[in-house]
Structure formats: structure tokens, C-alpha cells
Coordinates of C-alpha atoms in Angstrom, one line a residue:
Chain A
X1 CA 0.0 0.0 0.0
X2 CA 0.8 3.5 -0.5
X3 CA 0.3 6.3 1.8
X4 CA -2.2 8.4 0.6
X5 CA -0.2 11.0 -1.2
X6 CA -0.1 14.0 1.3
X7 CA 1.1 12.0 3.7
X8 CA 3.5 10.4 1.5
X9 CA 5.0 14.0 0.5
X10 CA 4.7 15.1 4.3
X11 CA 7.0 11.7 5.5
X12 CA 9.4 12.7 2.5
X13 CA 9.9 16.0 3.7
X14 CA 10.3 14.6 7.3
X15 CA 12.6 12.4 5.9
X16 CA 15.1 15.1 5.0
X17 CA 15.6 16.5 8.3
X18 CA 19.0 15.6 10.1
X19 CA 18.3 12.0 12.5
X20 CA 15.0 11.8 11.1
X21 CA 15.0 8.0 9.4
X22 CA 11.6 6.6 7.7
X23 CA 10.3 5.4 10.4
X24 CA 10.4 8.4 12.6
X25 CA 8.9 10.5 10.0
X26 CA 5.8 8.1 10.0
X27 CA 5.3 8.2 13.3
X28 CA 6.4 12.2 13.0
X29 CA 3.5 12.3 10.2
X30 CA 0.8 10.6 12.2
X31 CA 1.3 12.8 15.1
X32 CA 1.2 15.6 13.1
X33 CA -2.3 14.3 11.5
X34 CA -3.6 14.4 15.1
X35 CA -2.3 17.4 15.9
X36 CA -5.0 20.5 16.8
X37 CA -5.5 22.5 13.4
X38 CA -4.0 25.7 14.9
X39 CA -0.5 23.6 15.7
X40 CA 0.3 22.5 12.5
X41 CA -0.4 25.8 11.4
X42 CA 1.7 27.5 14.2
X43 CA 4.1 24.7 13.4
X44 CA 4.0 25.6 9.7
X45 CA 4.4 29.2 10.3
X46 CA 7.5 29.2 12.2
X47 CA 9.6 27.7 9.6
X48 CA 8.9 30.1 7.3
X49 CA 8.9 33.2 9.5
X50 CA 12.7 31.5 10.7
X51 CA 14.4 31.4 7.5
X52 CA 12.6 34.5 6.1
X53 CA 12.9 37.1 8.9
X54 CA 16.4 35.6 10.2
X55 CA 20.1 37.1 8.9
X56 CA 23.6 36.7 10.1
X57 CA 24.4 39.6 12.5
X58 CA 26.6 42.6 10.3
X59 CA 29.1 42.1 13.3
X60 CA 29.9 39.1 14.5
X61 CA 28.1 36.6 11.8
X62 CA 25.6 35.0 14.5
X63 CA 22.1 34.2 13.6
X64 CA 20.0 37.5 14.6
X65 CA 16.7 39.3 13.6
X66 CA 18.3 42.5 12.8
X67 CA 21.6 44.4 11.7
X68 CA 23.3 43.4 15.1
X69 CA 22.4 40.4 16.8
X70 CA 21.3 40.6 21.0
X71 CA 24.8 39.6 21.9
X72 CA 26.7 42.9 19.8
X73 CA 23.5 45.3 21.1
X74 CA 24.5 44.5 24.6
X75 CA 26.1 47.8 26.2
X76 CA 27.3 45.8 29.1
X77 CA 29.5 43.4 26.9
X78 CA 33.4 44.1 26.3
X79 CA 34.4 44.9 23.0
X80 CA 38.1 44.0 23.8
X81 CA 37.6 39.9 24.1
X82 CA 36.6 38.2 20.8
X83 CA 35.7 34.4 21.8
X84 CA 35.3 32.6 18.3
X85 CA 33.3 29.8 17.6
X86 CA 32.4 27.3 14.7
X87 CA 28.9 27.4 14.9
X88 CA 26.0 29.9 16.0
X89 CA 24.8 26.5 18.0
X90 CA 28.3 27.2 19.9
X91 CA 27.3 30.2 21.3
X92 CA 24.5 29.3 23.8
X93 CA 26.9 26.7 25.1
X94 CA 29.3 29.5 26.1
X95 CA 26.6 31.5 27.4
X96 CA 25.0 28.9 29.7
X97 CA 28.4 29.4 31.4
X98 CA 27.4 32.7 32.7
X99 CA 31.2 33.7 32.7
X100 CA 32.2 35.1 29.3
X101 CA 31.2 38.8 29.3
X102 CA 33.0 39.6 25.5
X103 CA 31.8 39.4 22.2
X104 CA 31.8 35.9 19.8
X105 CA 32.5 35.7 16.4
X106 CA 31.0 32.6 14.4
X107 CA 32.8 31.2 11.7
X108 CA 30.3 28.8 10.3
X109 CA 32.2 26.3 10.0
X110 CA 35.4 24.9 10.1
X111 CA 39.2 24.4 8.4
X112 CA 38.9 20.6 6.1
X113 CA 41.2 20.4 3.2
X114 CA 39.6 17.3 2.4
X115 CA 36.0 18.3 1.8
X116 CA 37.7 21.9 0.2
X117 CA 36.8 23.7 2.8
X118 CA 39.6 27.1 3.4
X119 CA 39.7 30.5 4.8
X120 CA 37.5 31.6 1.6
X121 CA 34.7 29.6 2.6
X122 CA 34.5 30.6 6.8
X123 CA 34.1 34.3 8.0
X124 CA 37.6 34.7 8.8
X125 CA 37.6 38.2 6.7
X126 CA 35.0 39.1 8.7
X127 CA 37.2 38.4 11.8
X128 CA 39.9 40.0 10.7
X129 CA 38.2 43.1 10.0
X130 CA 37.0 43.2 13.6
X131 CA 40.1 42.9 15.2
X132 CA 41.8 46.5 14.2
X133 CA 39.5 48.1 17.2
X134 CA 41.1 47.8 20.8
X135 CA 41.0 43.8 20.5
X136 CA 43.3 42.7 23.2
X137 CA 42.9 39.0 22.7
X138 CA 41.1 36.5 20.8
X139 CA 39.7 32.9 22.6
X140 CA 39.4 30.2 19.7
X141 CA 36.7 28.0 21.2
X142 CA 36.4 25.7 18.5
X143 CA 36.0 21.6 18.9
X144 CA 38.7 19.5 20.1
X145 CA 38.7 17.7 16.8
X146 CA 41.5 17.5 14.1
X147 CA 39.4 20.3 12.1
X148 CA 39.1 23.0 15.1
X149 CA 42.7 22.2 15.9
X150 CA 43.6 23.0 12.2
X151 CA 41.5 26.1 12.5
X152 CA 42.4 27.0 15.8
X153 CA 46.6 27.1 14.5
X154 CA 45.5 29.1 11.2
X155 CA 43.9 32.1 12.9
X156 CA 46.6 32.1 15.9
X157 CA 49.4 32.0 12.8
X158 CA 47.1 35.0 11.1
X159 CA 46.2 36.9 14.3
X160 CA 49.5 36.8 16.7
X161 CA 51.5 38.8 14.1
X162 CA 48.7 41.6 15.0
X163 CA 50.1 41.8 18.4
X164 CA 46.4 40.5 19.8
X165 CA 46.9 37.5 22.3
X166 CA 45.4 34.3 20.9
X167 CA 43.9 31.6 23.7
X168 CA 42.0 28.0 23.3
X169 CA 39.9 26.3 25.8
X170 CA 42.1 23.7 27.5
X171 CA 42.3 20.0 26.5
X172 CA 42.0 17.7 29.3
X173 CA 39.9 15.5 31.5
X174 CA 35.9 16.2 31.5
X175 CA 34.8 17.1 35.2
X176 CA 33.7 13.5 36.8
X177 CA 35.9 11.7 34.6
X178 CA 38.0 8.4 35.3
X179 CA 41.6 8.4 34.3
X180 CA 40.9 4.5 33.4
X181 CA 38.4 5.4 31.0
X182 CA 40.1 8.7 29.3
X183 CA 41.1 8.1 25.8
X184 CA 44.9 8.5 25.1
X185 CA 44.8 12.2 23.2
X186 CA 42.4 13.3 25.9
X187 CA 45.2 12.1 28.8
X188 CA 47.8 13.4 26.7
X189 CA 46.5 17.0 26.4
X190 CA 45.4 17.2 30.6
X191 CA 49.1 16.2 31.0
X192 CA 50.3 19.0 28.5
X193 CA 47.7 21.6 29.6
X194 CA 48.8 20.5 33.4
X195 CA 49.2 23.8 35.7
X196 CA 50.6 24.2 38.9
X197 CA 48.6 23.5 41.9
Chain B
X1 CA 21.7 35.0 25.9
X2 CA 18.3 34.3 24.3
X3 CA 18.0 33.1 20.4
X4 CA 16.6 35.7 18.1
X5 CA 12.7 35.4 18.6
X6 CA 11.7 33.6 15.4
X7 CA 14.9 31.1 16.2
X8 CA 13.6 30.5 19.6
X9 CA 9.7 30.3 17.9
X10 CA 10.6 27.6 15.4
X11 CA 12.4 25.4 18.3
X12 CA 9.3 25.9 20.9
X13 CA 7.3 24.4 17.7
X14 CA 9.7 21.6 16.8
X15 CA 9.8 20.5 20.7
X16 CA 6.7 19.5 20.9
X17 CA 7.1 17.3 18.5
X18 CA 7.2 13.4 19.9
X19 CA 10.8 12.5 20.7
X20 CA 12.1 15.8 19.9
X21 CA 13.4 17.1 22.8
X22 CA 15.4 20.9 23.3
X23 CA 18.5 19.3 21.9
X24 CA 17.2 17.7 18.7
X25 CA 15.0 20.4 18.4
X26 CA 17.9 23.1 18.3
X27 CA 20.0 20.9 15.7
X28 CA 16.6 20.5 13.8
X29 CA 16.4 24.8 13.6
X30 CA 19.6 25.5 12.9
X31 CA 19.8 22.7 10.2
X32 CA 16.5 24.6 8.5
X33 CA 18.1 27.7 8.9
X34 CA 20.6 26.2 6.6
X35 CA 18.3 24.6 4.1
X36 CA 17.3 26.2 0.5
X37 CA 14.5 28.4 0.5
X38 CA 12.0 26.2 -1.4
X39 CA 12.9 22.9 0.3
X40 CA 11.9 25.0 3.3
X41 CA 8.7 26.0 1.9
X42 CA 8.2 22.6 0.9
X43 CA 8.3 21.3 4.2
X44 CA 5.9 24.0 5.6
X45 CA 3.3 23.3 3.3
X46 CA 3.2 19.6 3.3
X47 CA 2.5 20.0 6.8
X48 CA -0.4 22.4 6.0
X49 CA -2.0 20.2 3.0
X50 CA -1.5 17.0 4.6
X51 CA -3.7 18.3 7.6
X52 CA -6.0 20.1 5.3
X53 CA -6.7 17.4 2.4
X54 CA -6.7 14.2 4.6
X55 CA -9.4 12.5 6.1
X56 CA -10.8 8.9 7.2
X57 CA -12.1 6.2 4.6
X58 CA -16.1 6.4 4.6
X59 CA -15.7 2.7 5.8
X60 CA -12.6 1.3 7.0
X61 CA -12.1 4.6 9.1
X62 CA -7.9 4.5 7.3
X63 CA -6.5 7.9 6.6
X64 CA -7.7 9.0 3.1
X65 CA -7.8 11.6 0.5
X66 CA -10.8 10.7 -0.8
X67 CA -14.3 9.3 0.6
X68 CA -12.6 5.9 0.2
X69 CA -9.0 5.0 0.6
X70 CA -6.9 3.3 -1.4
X71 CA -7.5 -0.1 -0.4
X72 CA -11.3 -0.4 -0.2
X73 CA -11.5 1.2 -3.5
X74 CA -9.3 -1.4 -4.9
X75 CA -11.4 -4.3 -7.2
X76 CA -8.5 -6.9 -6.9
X77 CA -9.3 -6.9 -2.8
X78 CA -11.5 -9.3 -1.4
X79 CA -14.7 -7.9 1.0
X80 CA -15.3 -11.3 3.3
X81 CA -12.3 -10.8 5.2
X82 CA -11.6 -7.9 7.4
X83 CA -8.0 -7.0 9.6
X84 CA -9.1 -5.3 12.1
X85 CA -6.1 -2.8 13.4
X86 CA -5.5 -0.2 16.1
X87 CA -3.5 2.4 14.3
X88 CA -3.7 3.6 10.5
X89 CA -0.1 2.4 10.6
X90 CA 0.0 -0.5 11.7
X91 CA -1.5 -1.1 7.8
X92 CA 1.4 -0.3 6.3
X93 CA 2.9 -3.0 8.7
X94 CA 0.6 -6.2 7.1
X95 CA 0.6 -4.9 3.5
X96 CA 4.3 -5.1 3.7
X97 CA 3.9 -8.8 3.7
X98 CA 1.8 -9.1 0.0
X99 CA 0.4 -11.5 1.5
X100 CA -3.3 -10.5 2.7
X101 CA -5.7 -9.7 0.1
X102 CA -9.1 -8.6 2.1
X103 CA -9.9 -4.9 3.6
X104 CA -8.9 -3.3 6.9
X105 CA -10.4 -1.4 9.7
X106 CA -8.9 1.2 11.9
X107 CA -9.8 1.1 15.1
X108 CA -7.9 4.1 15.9
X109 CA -7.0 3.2 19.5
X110 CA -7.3 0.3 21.8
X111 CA -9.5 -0.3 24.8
X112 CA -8.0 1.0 27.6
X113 CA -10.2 1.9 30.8
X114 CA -7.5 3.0 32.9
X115 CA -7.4 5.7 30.5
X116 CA -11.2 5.8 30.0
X117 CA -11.0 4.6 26.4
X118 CA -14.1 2.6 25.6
X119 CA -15.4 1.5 22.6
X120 CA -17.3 4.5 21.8
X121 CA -14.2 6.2 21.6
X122 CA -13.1 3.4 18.9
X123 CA -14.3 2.9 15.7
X124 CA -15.9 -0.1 17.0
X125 CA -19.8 0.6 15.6
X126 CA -18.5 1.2 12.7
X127 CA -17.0 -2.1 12.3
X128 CA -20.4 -3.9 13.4
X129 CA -21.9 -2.1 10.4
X130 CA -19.7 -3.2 7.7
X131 CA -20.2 -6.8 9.1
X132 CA -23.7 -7.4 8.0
X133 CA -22.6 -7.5 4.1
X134 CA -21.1 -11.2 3.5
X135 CA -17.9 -10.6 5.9
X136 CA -17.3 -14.0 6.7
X137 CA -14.1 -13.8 8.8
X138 CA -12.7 -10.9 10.9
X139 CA -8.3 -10.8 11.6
X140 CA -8.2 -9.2 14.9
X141 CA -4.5 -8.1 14.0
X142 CA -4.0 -5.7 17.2
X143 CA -1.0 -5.3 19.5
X144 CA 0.2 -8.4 21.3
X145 CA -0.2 -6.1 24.4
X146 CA -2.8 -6.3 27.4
X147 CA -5.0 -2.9 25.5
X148 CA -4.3 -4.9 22.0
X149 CA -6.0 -8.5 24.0
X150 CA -8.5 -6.5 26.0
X151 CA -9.8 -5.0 22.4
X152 CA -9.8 -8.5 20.9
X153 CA -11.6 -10.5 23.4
X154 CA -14.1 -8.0 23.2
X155 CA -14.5 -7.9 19.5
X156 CA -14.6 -11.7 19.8
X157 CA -17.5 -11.5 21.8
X158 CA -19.8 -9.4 20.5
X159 CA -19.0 -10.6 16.6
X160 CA -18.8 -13.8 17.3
X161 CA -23.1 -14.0 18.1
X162 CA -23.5 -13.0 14.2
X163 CA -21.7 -16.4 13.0
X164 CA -18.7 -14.9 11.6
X165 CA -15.4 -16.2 12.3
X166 CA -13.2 -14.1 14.7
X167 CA -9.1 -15.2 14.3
X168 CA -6.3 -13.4 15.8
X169 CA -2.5 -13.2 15.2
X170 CA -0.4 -15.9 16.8
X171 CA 1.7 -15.4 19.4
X172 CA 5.2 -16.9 19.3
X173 CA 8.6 -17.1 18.9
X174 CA 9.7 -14.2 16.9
X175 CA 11.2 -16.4 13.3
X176 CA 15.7 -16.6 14.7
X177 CA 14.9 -15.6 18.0
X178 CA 16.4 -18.1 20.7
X179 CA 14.2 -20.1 23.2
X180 CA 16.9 -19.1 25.9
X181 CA 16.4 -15.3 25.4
X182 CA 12.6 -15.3 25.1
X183 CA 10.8 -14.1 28.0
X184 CA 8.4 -16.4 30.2
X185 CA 5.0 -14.6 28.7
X186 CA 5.8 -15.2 24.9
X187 CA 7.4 -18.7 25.7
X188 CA 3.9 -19.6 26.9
X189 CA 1.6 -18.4 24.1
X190 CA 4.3 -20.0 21.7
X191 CA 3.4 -23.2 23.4
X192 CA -0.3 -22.3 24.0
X193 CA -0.1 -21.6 19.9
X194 CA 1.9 -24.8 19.1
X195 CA 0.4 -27.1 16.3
X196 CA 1.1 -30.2 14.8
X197 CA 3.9 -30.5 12.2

């Protein structure tokens, strides 16, 4: 049997999301079949208001509704620490943190030779732009993976000759963690990132 | 920080979703933020059309464009036997076998009286009416779960007073599973379901 063929197209477009397999978009589409009329439409709605009334902020390239995103508005933020990220997702994991009272830069995405993607193709310009006013030092936050190391060496190798210091988050053991269960390159990097206590 | 409003809008929508929770439902955001313009819009109004243009079969109560679905429009089907099944779903899982050429019936539910699902909340009257036209066996084909046997034994009873024949699925070993892994309650219906070879 075939689906009857809204519901067909509706599993199909489930079926392109990210971790969305055939099977979840059935039972995705059945839900949505119950759903109250004024959900699906709310539901509906959002996409489309998302991707049309969304832009990348002018400043700092995070996802925001106008010229400057919440985060470059903010009066209370410092202008002088530039905390850069991969992704926009990146920046609410900084922020949960309370801590970081700067301003982020989003590269959207991240240094791979491999699948061709260079400086060209992340908002590195857009970085280096930024840093000419007062920027005293830049934090690469990106992923402890071979790709944000890559990226993290780049921008220190472009940025340091600027006379701007350039910091990354620490390597090391996770909070809670067991030394007999802590992969090699994670042991390796807390015994390389080791301070004095 | 908070996302921009329409961000935060589309993930409120996407978490209420079934299995989506804040997590998925951010990944599932910014992933549409990234998709093309039309795929988006494509999406958006599946959602809409599929709610809009479907409706249940006239008289097997399965989700429909039409007065009549699919199946019960189809000549090549038989009319004596009916499946009877819980969820408009659970079709797709019997006509996967190409095995069973009669009609179905959606129940839409099981009984359930914990929950205060009766059968007038099922489309149980419906399925008495469609019996009085030559039906000369009914598949009860629901869940192998106490609501699925509850909703079987009931059927049973009040069908089996108009001399039509009432089967049900058999309960087993599932075909490669091992004896020493199965557990104690589908042991016994294998044995209770045993038949001579």
C-alpha cells in the first residue's frame, strides 16, 4: 500500500531532516495528522517566519533578527575579548556558562582540506576586520577535533602577528571523569595543559 | 543570551514534536536555517496540505484523500475478510507482507479503561456495520499487548453471536529468535499456539 499521497510527501519532507529516518517520520506524520489544526499551522508558520525574517548579525556573523544580533546590542559586553566559535549553535553553550562577558565571532564552519573547505569559505575576513579596534585577545573556542585544531593554528598563525593574544579552551579531562576510562589524546592533552597547583 | 525570537519560535514548535526534545529540536532549527529556500517552503506546506486534504475512509475509518481510501476502492481486494487494526499504521505494517488480500479497519486506538477509552471512543460501531454484508471472517490483527488482547476479546464477543469467524494473530517465537532469550510470557503463548507439524 501506498500512503495516501499528502502524507507520502509530508513523511518525505520529514525524511530530509537531520536523525530523522523513515520510520520516525511516519510516526512524526501521524502525530502531526492528530495534531489541533492551529499547531500545524503555528508549526508551519515558524519555519517560514525563521528562514525568512532571520540574517547573520553585520558584526559578529551570529544568527539574529536585525543588523546586530542581542549579543553585539549588549552595552554591558566588552568589545576587547573576541571568543570565536564554529557554529552559532556554539554560542549558547558558552553562554550557559554565565562567565564570558565579550563578544563571539561565528565562523560557520570549520578548516577541512579534504572536503575543500579554506579560509575563503568561513568568516575569517569578517574576523579580521573586527580585530583592528582595541582587540586585546582573541579565545578560539572551536571543537577539540583534528578540524578545530587546524582552524584553531591558522587564525593564531594569522592573528599573533597583529600583536592580539590568541587563547583556546584547555584540553583535558571532563569534570567526573576516570583516568581508566580517558582516551589516550584526551590524557595526553590534561598532562600537556597541566598547571601548577 | 536568548536566540533571536523567530529562532527561539521555530524550536518551541519543533519541541513539541514526539521524541524531539530541546537538543534535537535546536539541531533541527539551525539545520533549516541552513536549508534552500523552497525545500523550506516545501516542508511548511506539506505540513499544511496533509492536515488540510486528509481525512478517514467512509468505511474502513484509514487515513484518506478521498471518501474511500486506497484499499477499499481497490477491485482486486476481497470484501469477506476484514484485519481489524488499532492504528492507521499498523496497515502499512501487514501490506508489507503481500500477503493479505481482504480490507482493513482502523480502530484508531485500543481499549484501555485506565485511560477511559471505551469503545465508543473506537471505531468499533462502525466495524459492526460493515459486518452485516457477507464478511465471513474478521483478523483481529491488534497489538500483542494487554490494551491490543482486552480489544480482541471484546471484538470476539460481540461478533462472534452473528456467525462470523473471529481469528487473531499468533503469538510466538519471533522467526531466529532463541528459546533461551525469550521471555516467560511469549514462551507460553508459543506453546499455548503450538500445532502439529
Amino acid at each position: 500500500m501506498q500512503f495516501a499521497r499528502p502524507l507520502a510527501e509530508l513523511i518525505a519532507q520529514l525524511e530530509k531532516l537531520p536523525g530523522v529516518g523513515p520510520k520516525s517520520a511516519q510516526r512524526l506524520a501521524f502525530h502531526i495528522l492528530r495534531m489541533a489544526d492551529d499547531d500545524v499551522r503555528r508549526l508551519s508558520e515558524s519555519l517560514l517566519v525563521a528562514k525568512r525574517s532571520l540574517r547573520l548579525c553585520d558584526v559578529c556573523q551570529n544568527i539574529s533578527e536585525g543588523e546586530r544580533c542581542e549579543i553585539c546590542s549588549d552595552p554591558r559586553r566588552t568589545d576587547d575579548v573576541i571568543c570565536v566559535v564554529g557554529e552559532a549553535r556554539d554560542i549558547t553553550a558558552m553562554e550557559r556558562l554565565n562567565e564570558f562577558r565579550g563578544k563571539y565571532h561565528v565562523l560557520h564552519g570549520l578548516l577541512n582540506p579534504i572536503d575543500g573547505i579554506g579560509p575563503e569559505q568561513l568568516k575569517v575576513r569578517e574576523l579580521i576586520q573586527r580585530l583592528a579596534n582595541g582587540v586585546s585577545e582573541v579565545i578560539v573556542a572551536t571543537n577539540p577535533t583534528v578540524e578545530g585544531d587546524t582552524t584553531a593554528f591558522y587564525l593564531a598563525k594569522l592573528i599573533k602577528p597583529l600583536e592580539i593574544k590568541v587563547t583556546r579552551l584547555a584540553h583535558g579531562m571532563p569534570v567526573g571523569g576516570e583516568l581508566d576510562y580517558a582516551d589516550t589524546a584526551t590524557l595526553l592533552s590534561a598532562l600537556e595543559y597541566r598547571r601548577e597547583i
